[in-house]
CSV table of C-alpha atoms and ligand atoms in Angstrom, one decimal:
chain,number,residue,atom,x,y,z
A,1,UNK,CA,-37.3,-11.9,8.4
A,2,UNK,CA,-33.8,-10.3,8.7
A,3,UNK,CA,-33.6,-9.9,5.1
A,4,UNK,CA,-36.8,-8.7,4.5
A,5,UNK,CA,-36.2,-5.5,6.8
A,6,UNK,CA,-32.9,-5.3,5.8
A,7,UNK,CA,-34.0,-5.2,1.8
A,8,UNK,CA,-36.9,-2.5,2.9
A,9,UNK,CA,-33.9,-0.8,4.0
A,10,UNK,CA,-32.1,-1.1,0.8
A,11,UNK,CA,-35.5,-0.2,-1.1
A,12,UNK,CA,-35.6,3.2,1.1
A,13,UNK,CA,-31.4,3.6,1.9
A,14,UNK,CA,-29.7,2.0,-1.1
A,15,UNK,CA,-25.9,1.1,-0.2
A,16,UNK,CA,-23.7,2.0,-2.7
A,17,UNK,CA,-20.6,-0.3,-4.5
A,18,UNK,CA,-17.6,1.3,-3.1
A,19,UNK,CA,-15.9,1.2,-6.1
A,20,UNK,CA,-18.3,2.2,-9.1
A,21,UNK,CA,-21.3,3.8,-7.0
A,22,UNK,CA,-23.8,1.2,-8.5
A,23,UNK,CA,-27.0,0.4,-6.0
A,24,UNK,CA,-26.2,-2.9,-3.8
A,25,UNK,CA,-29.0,-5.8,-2.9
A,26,UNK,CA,-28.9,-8.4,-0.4
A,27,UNK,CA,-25.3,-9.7,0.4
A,28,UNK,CA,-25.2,-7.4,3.0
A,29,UNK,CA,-21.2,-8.5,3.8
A,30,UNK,CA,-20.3,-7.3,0.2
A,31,UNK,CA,-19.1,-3.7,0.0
A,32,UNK,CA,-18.3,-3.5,-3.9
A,33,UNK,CA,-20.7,-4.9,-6.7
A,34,UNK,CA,-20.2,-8.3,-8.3
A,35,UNK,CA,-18.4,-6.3,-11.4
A,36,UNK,CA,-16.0,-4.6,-9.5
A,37,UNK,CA,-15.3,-7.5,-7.1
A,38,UNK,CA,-14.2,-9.4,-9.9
A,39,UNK,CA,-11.6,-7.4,-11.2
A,40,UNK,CA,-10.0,-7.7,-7.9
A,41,UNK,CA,-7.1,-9.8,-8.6
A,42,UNK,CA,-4.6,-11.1,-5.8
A,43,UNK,CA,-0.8,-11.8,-6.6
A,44,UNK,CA,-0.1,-15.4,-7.0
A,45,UNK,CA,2.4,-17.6,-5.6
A,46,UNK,CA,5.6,-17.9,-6.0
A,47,UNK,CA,6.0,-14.6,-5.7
A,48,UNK,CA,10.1,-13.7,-5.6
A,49,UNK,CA,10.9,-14.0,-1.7
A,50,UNK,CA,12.6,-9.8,-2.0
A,51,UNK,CA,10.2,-7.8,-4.1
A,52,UNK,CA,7.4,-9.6,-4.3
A,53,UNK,CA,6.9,-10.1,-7.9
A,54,UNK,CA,5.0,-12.7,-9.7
A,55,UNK,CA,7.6,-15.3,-10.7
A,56,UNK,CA,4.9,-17.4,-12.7
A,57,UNK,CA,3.6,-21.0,-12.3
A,58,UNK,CA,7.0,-23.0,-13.1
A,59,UNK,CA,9.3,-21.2,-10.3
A,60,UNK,CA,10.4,-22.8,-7.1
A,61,UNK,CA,9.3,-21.4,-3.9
A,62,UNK,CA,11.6,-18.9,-2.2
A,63,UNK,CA,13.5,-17.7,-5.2
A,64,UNK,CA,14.1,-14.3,-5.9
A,65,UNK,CA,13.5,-12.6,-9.6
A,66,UNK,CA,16.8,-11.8,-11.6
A,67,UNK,CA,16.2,-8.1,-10.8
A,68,UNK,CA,16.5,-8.6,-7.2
A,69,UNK,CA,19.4,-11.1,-7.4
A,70,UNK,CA,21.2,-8.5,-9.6
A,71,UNK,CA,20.7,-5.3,-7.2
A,72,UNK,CA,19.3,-6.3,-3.8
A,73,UNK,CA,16.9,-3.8,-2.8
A,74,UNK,CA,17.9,-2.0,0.6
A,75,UNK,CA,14.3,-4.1,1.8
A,76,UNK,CA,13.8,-7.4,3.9
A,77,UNK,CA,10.5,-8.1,1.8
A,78,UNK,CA,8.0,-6.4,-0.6
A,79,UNK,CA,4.2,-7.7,-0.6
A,80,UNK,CA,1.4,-5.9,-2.1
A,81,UNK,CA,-2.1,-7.2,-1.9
A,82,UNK,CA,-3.9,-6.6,-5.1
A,83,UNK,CA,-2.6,-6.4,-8.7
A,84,UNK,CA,-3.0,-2.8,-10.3
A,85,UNK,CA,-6.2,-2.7,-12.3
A,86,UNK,CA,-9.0,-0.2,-13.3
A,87,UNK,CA,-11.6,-1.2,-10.4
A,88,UNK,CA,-8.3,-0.4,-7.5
A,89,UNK,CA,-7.6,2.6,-9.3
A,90,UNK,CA,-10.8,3.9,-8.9
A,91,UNK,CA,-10.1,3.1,-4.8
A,92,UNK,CA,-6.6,4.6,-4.8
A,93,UNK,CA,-8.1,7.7,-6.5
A,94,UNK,CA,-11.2,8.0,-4.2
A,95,UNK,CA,-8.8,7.4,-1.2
A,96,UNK,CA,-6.1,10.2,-2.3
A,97,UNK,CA,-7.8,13.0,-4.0
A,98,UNK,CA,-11.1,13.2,-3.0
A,99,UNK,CA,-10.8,12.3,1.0
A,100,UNK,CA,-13.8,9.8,-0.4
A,101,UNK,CA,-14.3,7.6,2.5
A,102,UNK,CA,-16.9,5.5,0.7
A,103,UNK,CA,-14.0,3.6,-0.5
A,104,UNK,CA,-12.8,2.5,3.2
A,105,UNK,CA,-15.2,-0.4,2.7
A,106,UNK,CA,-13.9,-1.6,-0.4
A,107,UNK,CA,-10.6,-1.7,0.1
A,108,UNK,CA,-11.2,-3.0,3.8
A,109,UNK,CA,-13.1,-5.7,2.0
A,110,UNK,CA,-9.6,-6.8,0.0
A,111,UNK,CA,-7.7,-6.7,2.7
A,112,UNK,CA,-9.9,-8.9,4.8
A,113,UNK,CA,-8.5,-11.4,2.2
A,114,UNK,CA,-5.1,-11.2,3.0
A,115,UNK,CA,-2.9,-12.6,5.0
A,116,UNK,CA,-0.9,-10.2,7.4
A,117,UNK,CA,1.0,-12.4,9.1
A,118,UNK,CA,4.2,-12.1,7.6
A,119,UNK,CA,4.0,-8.0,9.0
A,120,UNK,CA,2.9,-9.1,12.6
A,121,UNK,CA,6.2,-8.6,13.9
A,122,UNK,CA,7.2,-5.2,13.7
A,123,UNK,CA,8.4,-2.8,15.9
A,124,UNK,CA,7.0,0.0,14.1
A,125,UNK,CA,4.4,0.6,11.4
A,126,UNK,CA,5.1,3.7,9.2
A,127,UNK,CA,3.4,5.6,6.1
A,128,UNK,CA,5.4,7.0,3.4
A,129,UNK,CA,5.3,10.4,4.3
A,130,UNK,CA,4.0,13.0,2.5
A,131,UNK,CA,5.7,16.3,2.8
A,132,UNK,CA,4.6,19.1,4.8
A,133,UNK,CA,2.9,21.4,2.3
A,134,UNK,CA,1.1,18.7,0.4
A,135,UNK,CA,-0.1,17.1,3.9
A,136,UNK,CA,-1.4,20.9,4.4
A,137,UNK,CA,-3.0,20.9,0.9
A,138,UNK,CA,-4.4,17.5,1.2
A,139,UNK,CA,-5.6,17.3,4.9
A,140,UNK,CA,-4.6,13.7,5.1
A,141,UNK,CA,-1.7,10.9,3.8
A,142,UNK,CA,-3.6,7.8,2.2
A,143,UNK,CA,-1.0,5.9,3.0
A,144,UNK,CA,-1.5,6.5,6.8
A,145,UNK,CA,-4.9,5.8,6.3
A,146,UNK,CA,-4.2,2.4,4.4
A,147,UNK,CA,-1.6,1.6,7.4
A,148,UNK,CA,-5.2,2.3,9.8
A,149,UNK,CA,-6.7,-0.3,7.6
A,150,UNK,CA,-4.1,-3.0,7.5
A,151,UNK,CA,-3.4,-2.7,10.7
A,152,UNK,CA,-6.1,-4.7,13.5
A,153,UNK,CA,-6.3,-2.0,16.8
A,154,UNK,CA,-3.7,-3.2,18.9
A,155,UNK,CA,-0.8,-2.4,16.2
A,156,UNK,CA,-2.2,1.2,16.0
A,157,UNK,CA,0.3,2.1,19.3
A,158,UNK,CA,3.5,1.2,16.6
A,159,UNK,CA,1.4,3.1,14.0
A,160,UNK,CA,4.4,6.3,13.8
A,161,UNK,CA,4.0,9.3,11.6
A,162,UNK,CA,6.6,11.5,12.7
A,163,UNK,CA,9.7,9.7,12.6
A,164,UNK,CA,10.2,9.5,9.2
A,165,UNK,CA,9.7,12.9,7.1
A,166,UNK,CA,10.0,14.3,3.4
A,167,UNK,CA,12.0,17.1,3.3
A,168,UNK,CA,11.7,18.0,0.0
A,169,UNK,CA,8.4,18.6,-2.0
A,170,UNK,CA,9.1,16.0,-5.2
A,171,UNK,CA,7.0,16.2,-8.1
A,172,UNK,CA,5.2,12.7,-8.7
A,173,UNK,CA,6.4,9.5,-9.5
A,174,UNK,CA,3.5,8.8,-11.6
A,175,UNK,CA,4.8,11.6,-13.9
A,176,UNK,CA,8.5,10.5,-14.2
A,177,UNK,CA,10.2,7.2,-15.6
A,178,UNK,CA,13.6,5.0,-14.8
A,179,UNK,CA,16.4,7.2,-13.6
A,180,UNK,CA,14.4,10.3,-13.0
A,181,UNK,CA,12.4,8.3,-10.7
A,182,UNK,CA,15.4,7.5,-8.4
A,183,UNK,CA,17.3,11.0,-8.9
A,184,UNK,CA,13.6,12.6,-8.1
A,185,UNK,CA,13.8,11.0,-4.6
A,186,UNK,CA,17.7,11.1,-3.7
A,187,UNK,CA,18.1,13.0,-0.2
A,188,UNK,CA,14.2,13.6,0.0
A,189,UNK,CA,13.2,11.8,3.4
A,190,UNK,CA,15.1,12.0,6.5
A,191,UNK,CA,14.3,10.9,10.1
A,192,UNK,CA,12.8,13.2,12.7
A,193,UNK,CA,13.6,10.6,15.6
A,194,UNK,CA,17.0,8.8,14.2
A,195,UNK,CA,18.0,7.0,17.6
A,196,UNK,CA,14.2,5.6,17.7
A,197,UNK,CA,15.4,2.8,14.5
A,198,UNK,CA,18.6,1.5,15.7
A,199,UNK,CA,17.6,-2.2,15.6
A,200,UNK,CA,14.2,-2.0,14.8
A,201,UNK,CA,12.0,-4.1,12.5
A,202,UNK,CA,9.9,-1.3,10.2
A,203,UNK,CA,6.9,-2.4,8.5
A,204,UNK,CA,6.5,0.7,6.0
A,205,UNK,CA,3.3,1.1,4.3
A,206,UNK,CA,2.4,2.7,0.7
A,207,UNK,CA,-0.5,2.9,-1.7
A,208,UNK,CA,1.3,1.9,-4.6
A,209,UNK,CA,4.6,-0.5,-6.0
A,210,UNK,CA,5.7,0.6,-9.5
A,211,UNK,CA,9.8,0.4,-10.1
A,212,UNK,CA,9.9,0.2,-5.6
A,213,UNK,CA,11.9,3.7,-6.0
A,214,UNK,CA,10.1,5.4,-3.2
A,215,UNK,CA,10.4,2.8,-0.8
A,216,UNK,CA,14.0,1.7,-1.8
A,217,UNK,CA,14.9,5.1,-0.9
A,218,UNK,CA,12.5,5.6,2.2
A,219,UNK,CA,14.5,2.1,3.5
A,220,UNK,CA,18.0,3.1,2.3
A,221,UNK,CA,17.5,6.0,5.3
A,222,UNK,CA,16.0,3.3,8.1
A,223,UNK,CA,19.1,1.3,7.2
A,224,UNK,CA,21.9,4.1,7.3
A,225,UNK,CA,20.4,4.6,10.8
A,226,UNK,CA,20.6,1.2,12.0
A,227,UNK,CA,17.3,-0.4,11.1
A,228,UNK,CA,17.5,-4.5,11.8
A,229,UNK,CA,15.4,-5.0,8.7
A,230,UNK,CA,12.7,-3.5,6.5
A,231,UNK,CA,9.6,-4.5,5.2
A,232,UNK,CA,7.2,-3.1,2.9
A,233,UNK,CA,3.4,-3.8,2.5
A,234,UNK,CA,1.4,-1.6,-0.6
A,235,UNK,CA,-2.4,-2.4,-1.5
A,236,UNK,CA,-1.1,-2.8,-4.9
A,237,UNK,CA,1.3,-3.6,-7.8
A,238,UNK,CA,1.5,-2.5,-11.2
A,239,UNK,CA,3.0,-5.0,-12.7
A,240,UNK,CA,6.5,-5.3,-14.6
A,241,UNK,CA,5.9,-5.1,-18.3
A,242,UNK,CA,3.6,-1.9,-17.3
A,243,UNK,CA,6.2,-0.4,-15.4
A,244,UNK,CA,7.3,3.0,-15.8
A,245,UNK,CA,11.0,1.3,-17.1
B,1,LIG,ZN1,-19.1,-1.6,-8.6
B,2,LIG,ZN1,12.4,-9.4,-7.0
């Protein structure tokens, strides 16, 4: 009986995939269409213990890749939920330019598959910053909005947006490669509050990890202040051989 007035409500109010916009019918839990859900692909295990990368079937748990062995990442731990592919693309983009909440749903939907518990301990949950004239410009920081999504209620009180801050207006990482990526982002955040790390656990949150410049660098300033440990949580990963170098 449920169904049948819930499908008359479909007929009259049709829900919408949050990823592609197509109509949705019956499976009332589902918030993206059976297409998009299926390009939805989670990182598999073992993943190396630092960055987070896919080592591939044959590796041992609790290894690290050769990358992270060579040059340590300023990080505790990288995870990111999804790999990158068209269907999360069309999320990120909804989520970032367009203020589109109708992807909330959908990418609430993948998380609801993931486990958080390796970020339950944290003294403080915070967004890679935007700076100040593109917060302006935009109205919001999608990776605050992520962090809102990630993060169950009771976390939101460690949910902190003004301690760390960009203070300079870089141009995108999407549009830069290898070096430039790193020299783009040397001295660009800084911390409003720097007593409020000393010993503190920092879960930071971001939309996307690509080369891990922009949170290497938002870390290397937790731990020049004292941080215990960082670590990082993004919705997704674009993975090595599509990396920018
Ligand atoms: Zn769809
Ligand atoms: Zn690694």
């Amino acid at each position: 009986m449920r169904d049948l007035a819930m499908g008359g409500t479909d007929l009259l109010f049709p829900r919408r995939c949050a990823a592609c916009g197509a109509k949705l019918f019956g499976e009332y839990e589902r918030k993206m269409c059976g297409d998009c859900w299926s390009d939805i692909s989670f990182l598999h295990r073992p993943l190396c213990r630092i960055c987070g990368m896919e080592l591939g079937g044959e590796s041992e748990r609790n290894h690290a890749c050769g990358v992270c062995l060579q040059k340590p990442p300023p990080y505790l731990m990288a995870r990111s939920v999804v790999r990158y592919s068209p269907v999360v693309q069309k999320l990120l983009y909804g989520l970032k330019y367009g203020a589109d909440s109708s992807v909330l749903p959908g990418i609430a939907e993948i998380l609801s598959q993931f486990d958080m518990a390796p970020f339950g301990q944290c003294d403080y949950i915070i967004p890679v910053p935007l700076h100040l004239k593109r917060l302006r410009r935009r109205g919001f920081n999608q990776s605050m909005l992520l962090a809102k999504l990630m993060f169950p209620k009771k976390s939101q009180s460690i949910l902190q947006t003004n301690i760390l801050i960009r203070t300079r207006n870089t141009v995108p990482q999407t549009t830069l490669d290898g070096v430039k990526r790193r020299k783009n982002l040397i001295g660009a955040f800084n911390l409003a509050k720097k007593a409020e790390i000393d010993q503190k656990t920092i879960c930071l949150v971001d939309d996307v990890f690509t080369t891990g410049t922009t949170v290497s660098e938002c870390s290397r300033v937790f731990c020049s202040y004292g941080a215990k440990e960082v670590k990082i949580i993004t919705l997704t990963r674009v993975e090595m051989s599509r990396r920018g170098s």
